[in-house]
Coordinates of C-alpha atoms in Angstrom, one line a residue:
X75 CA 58.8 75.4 4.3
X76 CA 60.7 72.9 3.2
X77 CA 61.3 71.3 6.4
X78 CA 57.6 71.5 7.7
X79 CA 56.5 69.9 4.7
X80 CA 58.9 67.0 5.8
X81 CA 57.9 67.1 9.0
X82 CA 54.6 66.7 7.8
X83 CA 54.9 64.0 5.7
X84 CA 57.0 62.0 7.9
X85 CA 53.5 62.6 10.7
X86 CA 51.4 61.2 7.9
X87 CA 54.0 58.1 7.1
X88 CA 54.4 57.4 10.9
X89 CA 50.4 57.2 11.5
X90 CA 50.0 54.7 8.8
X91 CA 50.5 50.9 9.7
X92 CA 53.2 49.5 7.5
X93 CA 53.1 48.7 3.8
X94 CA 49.4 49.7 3.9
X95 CA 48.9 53.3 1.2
X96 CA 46.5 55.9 2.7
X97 CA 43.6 54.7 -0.2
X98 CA 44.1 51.7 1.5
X99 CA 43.4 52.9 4.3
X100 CA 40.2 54.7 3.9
X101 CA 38.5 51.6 2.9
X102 CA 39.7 49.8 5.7
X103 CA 37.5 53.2 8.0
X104 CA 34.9 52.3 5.4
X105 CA 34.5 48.8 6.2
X106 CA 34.1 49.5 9.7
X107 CA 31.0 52.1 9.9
X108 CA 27.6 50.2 11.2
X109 CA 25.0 49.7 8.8
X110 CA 23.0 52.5 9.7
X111 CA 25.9 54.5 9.2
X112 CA 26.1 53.8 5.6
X113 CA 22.6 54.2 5.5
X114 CA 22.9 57.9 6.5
X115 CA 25.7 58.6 4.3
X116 CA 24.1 57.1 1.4
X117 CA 21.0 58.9 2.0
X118 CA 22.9 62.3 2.7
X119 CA 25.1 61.8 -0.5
X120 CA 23.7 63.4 -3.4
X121 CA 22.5 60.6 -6.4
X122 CA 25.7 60.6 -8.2
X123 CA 28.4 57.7 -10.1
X124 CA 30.4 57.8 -7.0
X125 CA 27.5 56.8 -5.0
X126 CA 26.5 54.0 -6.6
X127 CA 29.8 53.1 -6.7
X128 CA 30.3 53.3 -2.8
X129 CA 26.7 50.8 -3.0
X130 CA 28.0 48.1 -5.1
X131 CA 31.4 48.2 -3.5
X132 CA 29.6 47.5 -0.1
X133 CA 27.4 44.7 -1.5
X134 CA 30.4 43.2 -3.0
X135 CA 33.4 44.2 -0.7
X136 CA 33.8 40.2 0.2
X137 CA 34.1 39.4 -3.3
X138 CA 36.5 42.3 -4.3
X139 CA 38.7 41.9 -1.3
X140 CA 39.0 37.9 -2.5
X141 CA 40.1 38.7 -5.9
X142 CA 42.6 41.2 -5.6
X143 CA 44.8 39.6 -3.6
X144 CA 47.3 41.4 -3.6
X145 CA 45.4 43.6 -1.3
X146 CA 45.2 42.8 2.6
X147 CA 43.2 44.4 5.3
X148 CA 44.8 44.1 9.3
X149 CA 42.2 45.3 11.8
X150 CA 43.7 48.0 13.9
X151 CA 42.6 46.7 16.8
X152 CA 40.1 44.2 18.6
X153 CA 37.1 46.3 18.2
X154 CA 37.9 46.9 14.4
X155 CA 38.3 43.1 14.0
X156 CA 35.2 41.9 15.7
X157 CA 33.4 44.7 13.3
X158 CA 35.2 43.4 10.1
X159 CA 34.4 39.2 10.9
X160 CA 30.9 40.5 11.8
X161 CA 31.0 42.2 7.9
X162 CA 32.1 39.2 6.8
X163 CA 29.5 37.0 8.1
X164 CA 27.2 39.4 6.8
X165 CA 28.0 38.8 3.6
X166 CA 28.2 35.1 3.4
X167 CA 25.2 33.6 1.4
X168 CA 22.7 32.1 4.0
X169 CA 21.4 29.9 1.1
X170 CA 25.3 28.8 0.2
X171 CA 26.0 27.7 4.2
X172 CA 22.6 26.1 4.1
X173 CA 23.2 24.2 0.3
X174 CA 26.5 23.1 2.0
X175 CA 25.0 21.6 5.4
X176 CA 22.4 19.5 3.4
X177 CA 24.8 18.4 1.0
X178 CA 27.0 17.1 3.9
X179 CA 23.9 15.3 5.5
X180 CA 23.4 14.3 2.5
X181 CA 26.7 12.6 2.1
X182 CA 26.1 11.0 5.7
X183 CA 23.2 9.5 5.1
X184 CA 24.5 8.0 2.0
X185 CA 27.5 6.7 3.6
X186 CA 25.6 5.4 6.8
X187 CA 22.9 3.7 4.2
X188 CA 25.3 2.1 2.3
X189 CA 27.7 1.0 5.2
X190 CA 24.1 -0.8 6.6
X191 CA 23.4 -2.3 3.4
X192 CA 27.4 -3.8 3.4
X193 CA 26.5 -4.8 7.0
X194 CA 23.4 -6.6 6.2
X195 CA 25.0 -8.1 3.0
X196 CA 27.4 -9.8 5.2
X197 CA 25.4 -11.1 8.2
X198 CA 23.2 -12.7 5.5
X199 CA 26.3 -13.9 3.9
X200 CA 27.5 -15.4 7.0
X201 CA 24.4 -16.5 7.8
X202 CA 24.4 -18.6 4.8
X203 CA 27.7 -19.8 5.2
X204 CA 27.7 -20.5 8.9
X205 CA 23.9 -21.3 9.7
X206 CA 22.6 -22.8 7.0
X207 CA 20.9 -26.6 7.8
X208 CA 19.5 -27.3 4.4
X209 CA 19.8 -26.6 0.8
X210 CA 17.3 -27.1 -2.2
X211 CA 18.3 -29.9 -4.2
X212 CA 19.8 -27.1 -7.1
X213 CA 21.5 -25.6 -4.3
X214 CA 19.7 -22.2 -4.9
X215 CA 17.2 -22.1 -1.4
X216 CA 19.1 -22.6 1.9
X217 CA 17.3 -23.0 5.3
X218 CA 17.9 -21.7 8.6
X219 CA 16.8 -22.9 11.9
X220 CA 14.5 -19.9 12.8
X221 CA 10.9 -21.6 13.1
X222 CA 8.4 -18.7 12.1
X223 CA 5.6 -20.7 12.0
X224 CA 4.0 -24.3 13.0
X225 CA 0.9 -25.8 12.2
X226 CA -1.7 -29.5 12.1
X227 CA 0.9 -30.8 9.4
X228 CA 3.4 -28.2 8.7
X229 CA 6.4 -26.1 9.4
X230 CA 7.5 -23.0 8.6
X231 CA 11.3 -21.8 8.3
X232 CA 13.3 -18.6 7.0
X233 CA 15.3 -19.5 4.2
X234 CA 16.8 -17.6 1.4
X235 CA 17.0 -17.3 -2.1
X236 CA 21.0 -17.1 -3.1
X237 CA 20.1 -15.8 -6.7
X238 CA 18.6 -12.6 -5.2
X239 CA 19.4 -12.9 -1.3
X240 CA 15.7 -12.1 -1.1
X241 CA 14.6 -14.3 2.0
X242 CA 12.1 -16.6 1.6
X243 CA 9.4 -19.1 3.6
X244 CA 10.9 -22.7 3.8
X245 CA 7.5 -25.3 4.2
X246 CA 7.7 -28.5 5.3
X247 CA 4.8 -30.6 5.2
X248 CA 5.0 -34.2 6.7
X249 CA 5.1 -36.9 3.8
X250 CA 1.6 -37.9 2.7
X251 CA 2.1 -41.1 1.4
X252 CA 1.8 -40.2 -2.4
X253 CA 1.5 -42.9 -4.8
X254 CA 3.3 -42.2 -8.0
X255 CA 0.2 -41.4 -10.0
X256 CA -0.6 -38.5 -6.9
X257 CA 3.3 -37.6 -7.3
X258 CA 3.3 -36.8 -10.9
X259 CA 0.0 -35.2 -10.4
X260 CA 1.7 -32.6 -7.9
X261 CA 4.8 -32.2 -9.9
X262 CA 2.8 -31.0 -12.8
X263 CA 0.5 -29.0 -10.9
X264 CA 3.7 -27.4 -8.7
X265 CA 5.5 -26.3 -11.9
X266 CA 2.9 -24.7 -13.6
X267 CA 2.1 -22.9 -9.7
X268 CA 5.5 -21.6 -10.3
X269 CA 4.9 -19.7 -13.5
X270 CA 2.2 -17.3 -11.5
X271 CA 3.1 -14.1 -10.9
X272 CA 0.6 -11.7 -9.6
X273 CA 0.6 -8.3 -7.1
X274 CA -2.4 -10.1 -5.3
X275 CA -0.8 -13.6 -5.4
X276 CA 2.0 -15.1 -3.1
X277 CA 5.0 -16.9 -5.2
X278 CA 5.7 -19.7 -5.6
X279 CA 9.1 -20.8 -6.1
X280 CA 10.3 -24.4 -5.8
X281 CA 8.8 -27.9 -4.3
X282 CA 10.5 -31.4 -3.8
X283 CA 10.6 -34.4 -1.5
X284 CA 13.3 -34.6 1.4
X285 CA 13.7 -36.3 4.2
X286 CA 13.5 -34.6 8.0
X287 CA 14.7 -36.3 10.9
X288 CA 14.7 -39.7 8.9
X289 CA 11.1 -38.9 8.4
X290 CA 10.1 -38.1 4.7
X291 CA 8.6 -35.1 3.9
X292 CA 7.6 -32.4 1.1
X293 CA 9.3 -29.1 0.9
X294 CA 7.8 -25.6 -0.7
X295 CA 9.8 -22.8 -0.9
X296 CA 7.4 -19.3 -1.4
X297 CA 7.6 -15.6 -0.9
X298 CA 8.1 -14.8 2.5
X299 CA 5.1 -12.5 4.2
X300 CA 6.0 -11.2 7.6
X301 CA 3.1 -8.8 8.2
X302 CA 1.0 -11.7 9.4
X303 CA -2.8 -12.7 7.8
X304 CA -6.0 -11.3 8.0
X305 CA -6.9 -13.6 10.7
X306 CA -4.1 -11.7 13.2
X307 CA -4.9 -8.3 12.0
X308 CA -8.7 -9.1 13.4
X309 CA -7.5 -10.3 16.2
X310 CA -5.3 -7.4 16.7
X311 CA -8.1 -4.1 15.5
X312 CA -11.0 -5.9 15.2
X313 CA -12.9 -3.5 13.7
X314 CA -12.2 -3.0 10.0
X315 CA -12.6 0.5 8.3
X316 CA -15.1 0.0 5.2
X317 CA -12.2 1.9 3.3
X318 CA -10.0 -0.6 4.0
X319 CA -12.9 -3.7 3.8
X320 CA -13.4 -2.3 0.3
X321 CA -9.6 -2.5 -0.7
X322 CA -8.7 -5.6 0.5
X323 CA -11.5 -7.3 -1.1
X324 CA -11.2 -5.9 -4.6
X325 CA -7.5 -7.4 -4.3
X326 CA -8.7 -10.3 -3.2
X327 CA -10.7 -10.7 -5.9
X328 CA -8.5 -9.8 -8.6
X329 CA -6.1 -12.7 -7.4
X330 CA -9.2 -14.8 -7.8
X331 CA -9.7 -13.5 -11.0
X332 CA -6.1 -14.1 -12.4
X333 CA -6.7 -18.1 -10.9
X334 CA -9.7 -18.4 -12.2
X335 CA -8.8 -16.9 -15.8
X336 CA -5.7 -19.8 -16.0
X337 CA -6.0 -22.1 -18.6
X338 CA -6.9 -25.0 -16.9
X339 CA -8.6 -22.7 -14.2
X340 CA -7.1 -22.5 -11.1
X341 CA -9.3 -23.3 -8.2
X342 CA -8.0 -22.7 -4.3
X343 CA -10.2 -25.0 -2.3
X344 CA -9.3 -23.9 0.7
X345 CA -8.9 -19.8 0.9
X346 CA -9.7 -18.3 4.3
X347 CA -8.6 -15.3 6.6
X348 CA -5.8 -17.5 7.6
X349 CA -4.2 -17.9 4.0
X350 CA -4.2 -13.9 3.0
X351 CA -1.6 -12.4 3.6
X352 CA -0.8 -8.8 4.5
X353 CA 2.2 -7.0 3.0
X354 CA 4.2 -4.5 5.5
X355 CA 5.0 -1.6 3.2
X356 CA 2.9 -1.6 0.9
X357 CA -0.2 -2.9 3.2
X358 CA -1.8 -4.8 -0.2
X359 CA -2.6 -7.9 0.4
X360 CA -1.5 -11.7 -1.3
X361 CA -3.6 -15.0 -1.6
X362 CA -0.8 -17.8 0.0
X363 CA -0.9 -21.4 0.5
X364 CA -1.9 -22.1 -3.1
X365 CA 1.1 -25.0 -3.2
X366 CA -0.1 -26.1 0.4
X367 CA -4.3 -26.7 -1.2
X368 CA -2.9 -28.3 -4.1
X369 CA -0.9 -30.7 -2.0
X370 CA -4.2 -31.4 0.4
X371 CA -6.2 -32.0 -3.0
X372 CA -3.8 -34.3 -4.5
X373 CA -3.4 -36.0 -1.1
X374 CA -6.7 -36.4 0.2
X375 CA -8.7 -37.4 -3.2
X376 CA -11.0 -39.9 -1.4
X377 CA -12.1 -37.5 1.5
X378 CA -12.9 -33.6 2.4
X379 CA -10.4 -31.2 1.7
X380 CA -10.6 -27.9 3.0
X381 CA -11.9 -25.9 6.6
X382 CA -15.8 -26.3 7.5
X383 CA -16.5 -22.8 8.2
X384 CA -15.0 -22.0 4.8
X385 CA -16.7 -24.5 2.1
X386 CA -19.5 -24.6 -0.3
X387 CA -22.2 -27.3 0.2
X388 CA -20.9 -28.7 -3.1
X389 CA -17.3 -29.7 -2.1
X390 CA -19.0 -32.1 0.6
X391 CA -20.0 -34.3 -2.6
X392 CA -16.6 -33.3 -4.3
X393 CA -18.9 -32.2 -7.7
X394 CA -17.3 -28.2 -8.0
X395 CA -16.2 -25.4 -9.6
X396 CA -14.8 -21.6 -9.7
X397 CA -17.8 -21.0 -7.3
X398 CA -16.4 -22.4 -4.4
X399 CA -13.9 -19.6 -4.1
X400 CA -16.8 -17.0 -4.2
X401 CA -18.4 -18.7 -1.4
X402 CA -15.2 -18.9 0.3
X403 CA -14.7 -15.0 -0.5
X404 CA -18.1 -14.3 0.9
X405 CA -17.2 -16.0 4.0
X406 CA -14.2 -14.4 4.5
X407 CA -15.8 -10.9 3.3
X408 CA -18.1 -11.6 6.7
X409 CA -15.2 -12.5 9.1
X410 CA -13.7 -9.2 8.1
X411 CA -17.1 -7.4 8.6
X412 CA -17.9 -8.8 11.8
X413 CA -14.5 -10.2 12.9
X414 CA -16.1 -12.8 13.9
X415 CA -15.2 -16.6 13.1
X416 CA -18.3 -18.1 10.3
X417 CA -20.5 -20.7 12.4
X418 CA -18.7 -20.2 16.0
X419 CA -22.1 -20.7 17.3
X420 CA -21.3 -24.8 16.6
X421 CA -19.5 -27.0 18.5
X422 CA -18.2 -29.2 15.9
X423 CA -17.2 -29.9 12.3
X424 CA -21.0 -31.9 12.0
X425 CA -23.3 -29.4 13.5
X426 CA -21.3 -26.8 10.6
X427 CA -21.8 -29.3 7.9
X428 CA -25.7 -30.0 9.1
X429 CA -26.0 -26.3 8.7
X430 CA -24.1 -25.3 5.8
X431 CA -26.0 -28.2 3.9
X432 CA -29.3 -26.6 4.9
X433 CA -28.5 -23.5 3.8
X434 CA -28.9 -21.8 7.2
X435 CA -26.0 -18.7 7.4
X436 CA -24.0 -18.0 10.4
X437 CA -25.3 -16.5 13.0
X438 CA -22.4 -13.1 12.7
X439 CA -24.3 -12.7 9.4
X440 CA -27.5 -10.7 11.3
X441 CA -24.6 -8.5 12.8
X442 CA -23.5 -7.2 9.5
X443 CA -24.7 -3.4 10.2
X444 CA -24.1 -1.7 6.3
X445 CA -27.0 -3.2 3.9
X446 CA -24.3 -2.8 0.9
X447 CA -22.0 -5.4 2.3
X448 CA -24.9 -7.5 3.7
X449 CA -26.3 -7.6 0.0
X450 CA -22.8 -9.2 -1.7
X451 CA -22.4 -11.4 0.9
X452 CA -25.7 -12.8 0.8
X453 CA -24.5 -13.1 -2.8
X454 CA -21.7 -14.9 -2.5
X455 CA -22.8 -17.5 0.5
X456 CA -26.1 -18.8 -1.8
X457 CA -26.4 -22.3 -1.4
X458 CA -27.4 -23.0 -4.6
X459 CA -23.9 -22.3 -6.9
X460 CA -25.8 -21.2 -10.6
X461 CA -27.4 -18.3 -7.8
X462 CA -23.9 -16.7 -6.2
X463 CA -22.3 -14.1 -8.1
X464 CA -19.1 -14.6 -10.1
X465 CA -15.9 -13.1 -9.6
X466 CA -16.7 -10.9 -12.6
X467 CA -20.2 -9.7 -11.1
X468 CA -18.2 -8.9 -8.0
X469 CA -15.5 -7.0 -10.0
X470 CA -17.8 -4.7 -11.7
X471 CA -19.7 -4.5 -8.2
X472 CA -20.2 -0.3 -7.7
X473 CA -18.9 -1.5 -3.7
X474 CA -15.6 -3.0 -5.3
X475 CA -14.9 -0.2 -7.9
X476 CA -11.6 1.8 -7.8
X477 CA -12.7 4.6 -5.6
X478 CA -13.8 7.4 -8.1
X479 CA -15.4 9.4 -4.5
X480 CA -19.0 8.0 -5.7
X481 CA -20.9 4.9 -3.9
X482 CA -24.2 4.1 -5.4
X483 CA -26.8 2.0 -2.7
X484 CA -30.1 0.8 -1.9
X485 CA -31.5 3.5 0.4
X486 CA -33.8 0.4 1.6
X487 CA -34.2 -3.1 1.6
X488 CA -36.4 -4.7 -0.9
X489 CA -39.1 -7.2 0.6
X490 CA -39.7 -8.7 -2.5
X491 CA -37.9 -7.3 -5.8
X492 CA -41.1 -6.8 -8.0
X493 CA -41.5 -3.3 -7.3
X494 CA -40.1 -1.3 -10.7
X495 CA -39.3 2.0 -8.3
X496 CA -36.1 1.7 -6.5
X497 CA -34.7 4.1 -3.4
X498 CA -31.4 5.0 -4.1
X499 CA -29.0 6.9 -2.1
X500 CA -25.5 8.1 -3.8
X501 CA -23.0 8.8 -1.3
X502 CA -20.5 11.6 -2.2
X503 CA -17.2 10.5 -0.8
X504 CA -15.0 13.2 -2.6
X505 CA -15.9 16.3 -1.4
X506 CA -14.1 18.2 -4.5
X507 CA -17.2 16.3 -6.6
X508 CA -19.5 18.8 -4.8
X509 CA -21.1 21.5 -6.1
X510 CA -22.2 23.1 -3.0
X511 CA -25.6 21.8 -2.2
X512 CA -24.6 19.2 0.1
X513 CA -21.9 19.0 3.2
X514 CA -19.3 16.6 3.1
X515 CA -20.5 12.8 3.3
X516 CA -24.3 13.6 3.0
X517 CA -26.0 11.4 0.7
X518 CA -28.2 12.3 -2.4
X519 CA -31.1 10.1 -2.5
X520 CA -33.5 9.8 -5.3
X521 CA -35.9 7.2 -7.0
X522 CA -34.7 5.4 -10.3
X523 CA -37.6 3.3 -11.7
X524 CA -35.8 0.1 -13.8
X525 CA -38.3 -0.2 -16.6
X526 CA -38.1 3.6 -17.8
X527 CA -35.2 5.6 -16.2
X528 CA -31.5 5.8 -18.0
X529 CA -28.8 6.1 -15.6
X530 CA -27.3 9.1 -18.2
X531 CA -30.3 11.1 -18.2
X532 CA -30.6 10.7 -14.2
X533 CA -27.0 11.8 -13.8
X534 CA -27.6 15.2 -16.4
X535 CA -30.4 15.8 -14.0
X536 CA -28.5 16.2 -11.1
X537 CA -25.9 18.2 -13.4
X538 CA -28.4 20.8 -14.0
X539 CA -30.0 20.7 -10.7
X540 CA -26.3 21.9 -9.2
X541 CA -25.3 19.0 -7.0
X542 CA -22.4 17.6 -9.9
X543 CA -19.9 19.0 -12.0
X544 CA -20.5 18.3 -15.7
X545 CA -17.1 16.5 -15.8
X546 CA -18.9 14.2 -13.1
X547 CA -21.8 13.3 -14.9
X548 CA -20.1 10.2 -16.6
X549 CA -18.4 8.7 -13.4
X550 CA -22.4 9.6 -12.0
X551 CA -24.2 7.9 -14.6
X552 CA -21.6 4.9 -14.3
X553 CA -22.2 4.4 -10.5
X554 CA -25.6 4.3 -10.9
X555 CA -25.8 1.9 -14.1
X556 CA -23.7 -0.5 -12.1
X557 CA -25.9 -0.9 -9.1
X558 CA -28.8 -1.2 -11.0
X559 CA -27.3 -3.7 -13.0
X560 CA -26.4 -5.7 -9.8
X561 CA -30.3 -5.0 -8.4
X562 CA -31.4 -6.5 -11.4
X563 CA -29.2 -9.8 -11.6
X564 CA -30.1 -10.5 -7.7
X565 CA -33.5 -10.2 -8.5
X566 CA -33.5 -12.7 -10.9
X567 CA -32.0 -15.1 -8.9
X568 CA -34.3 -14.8 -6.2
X569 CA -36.7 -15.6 -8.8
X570 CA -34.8 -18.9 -10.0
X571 CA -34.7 -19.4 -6.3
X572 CA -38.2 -19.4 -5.4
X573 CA -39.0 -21.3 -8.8
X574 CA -36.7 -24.0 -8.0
X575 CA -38.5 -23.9 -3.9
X576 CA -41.5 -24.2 -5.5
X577 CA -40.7 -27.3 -8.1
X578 CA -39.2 -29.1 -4.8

């Protein structure tokens, strides 16, 4: 007995891989049955501690294995060792291998971001050091001879701002032959031009005399735009999205507002397609060449400043105001409606000034197709100045509002403004404003009669009637109230208008 048992146990020591116990080695079988294997022996195992035991040591078996590590599993053979990596894999997290992969590309980017910016710095750097041809007089602007742009009597260079290595637009403008009085003037005029800073304004950094070539000349140093003007992005799409009409304008006009609200007011002169500026990444837009019309001013005291296509009668006698700068808005506002040039029916500077004097509008102003923009051009081109609109009237235009998803409009032209009825026609641009009467960009129209209707009352209305939300009844009433307002004021200008034709 003695010796079978012996025998026995020597069988049962000689089948078992070295230094691994018999426990051991039943979780080592365990680890290599199939899933569907444990599935069935979970199933046919009665509900029990050891069974939930078995469970949790399958979920966890990775885990386990890693902290006692004293104990150490060796495949068998190839077949148990593809079956045990393949367990393994199982039981890495998905979410971990995935949190690790973006956290490395993370780490690349960074590194490939910052190793740019380092590489930039340093071209820039040498750039400076090795290419610069000029320096401001402070030493703080250097120039570069890279031309990016040429005009009449001007030239544009890069240059670049050593305080902030921002690059900026190095002007030169041939000399002027400014008598001392007209120096001083533009001094005084330049340094207050550098104190402006607005989102819809180009800086203005720096001016000073210098000589080119052993030809004098005056410098300005501004913000660089490299997105080109509104004059190249006509000439590029030529048809300009009344979404983006409505934007551009509004931002025009609150640069014009921030001029105009200097104290002494700041007037442009010379503001045209040519002279706003686009922004790339932001795509806002930036009134430039304010330095450049203060200059011409200064310069040209005795004669007319400005382009043609672009000026009020008024400036032609050199007896203006704030005003000119709406009509030069209004022109503008056409060239972006039509993208077409103001007056290219004329040959010349006379046959624009014969016209403009008259009061007879360019001929792109018939192809203006929406009545809305028609009306505040109209507005802004009047010959008489006391009958254009002001920047104010312009701002709190319903057209030039921030976009609320409402558009209030005349539904049709007025023949002669003494009727009290008015058709209106309120455009829903936001279909989440809709109550469900109406599909998406259909128009409400209705009649609002000036003398006895209230804009509030008119809006509750349409409340109750189901085409608003009650929330929207404010924004409604506001819409409304604005373009009546605007109705109004144009009527009585026509009014003054005719009085004034009549007197003559």
């Amino acid at each position: 007995m003695a010796t079978d048992s012996g025998e026995s146990a020597s069988t049962e020591e000689s089948e078992k891989p070295d230094g691994v116990s018999l426990e051991c080695m039943n979780l080592s079988v365990d680890a290599t049955l199939t899933m569907e294997a444990r599935t069935k022996e979970c199933v046919s195992t009665p509900a029990s501690g050891v069974t939930v035991e078995r469970k949790r040591f399958f979920r966890k078996s990775v885990e386990i294995m890693e902290d006692e590590k004293d104990l150490e599993l060796t495949p068998r053979n190839e077949q148990e060792q593809f079956i045990l990596g393949d367990q393994r894999m199982i039981h890495l997290s998905a979410t971990t291998l995935v949190a690790e992969q973006e956290a490395r590309n993370e780490q690349n980017s960074k590194a490939i971001m910052e190793a740019t910016k380092e590489r930039m710095k340093k071209e820039i750097e040498e750039e400076a050091e090795m290419k610069a041809v000029a320096t401001s007089p402070g030493g703080r602007f250097l120039k570069f001879d890279i031309e990016l742009g040429r005009g009449a009597f001007k030239t544009v260079f890069k240059g670049l701002d050593t305080e902030t290595w921002v690059e900026v637009a190095w002007c030169e403008l041939q000399d002027r032959k400014l008598t001392k009085a007209e120096q001083q003037r533009f001094k005084e005029e330049a340094e207050m031009l550098k104190g402006l800073q607005h989102p819809n304004i180009v800086r203005f950094y720096d001016s000073w005399e210098s000589t080119v070539k052993g030809k004098k000349c005056i410098v300005l140093v501004t913000e660089l735009m490299t997105s080109g003007t509104l004059k190249t992005y006509l000439k590029r799409f030529k048809l300009m999205k009344p979404k983006v009409l409505r934007s551009w304008c509004r931002q025009i006009l609150k640069g014009l507002h921030f001029l105009h609200t200097r104290t002494p007011p700041i007037i442009h002169r010379d503001l045209k397609c040519d002279n706003i500026f686009i922004t790339g990444p932001t795509g806002s837009v930036k009134i430039g060449d304010l330095g450049l019309a203060t200059l011409m001013r200064t310069s040209f005291a005795k004669s007319v400043i400005g382009t043609p296509e672009f000026m009020a009668p008024e400036m032609y006698e050199e007896h203006y105001d704030e005003s000119v700068d709406v009509y030069a808005f209004g022109m503008c506002m056409l060239e972006m409606a039509t993208s077409e040039y103001p007056y290219s029916e004329c040959q010349n500077a006379a046959q624009i000034y014969r016209k403009v004097t008259s009061g007879i509008k360019p001929a792109s102003f018939n192809k203006v197709t929406d009545p809305e923009v028609k009306e505040i051009i109209e507005g802004c081109i009047q010959q008489n100045k006391s009958e254009r609109l002001s920047i104010k009237d312009l701002l709190n235009h319903a057209f030039f509002a921030e976009d609320t998803g409402l558009r209030v409009e005349l539904a049709e032209e007025e023949e002669d403004g003494l009727h009290p009825s008015l058709a209106l026609r309120l455009w829903v641009e936001d279909p989440k404003k809709l109550k469900g009467k109406h599909k998406d960009n259909e128009a409400i129209e209705f009649s609002f009669n000036v003398e006895t209707d209230i804009p509030e009352e008119v809006a509750c209305e349409m409340v109750k009637s189901g085409f608003f939300h009650e929330s929207d009844s404010k924004a409604v009433a506001k819409s409304i109230r604005d373009r009546v307002t605007l109705i109004k004021k144009t009527r009585e200008q026509r009014q003054v208008g005719n009085l004034e034709e009549r007197r003559d």
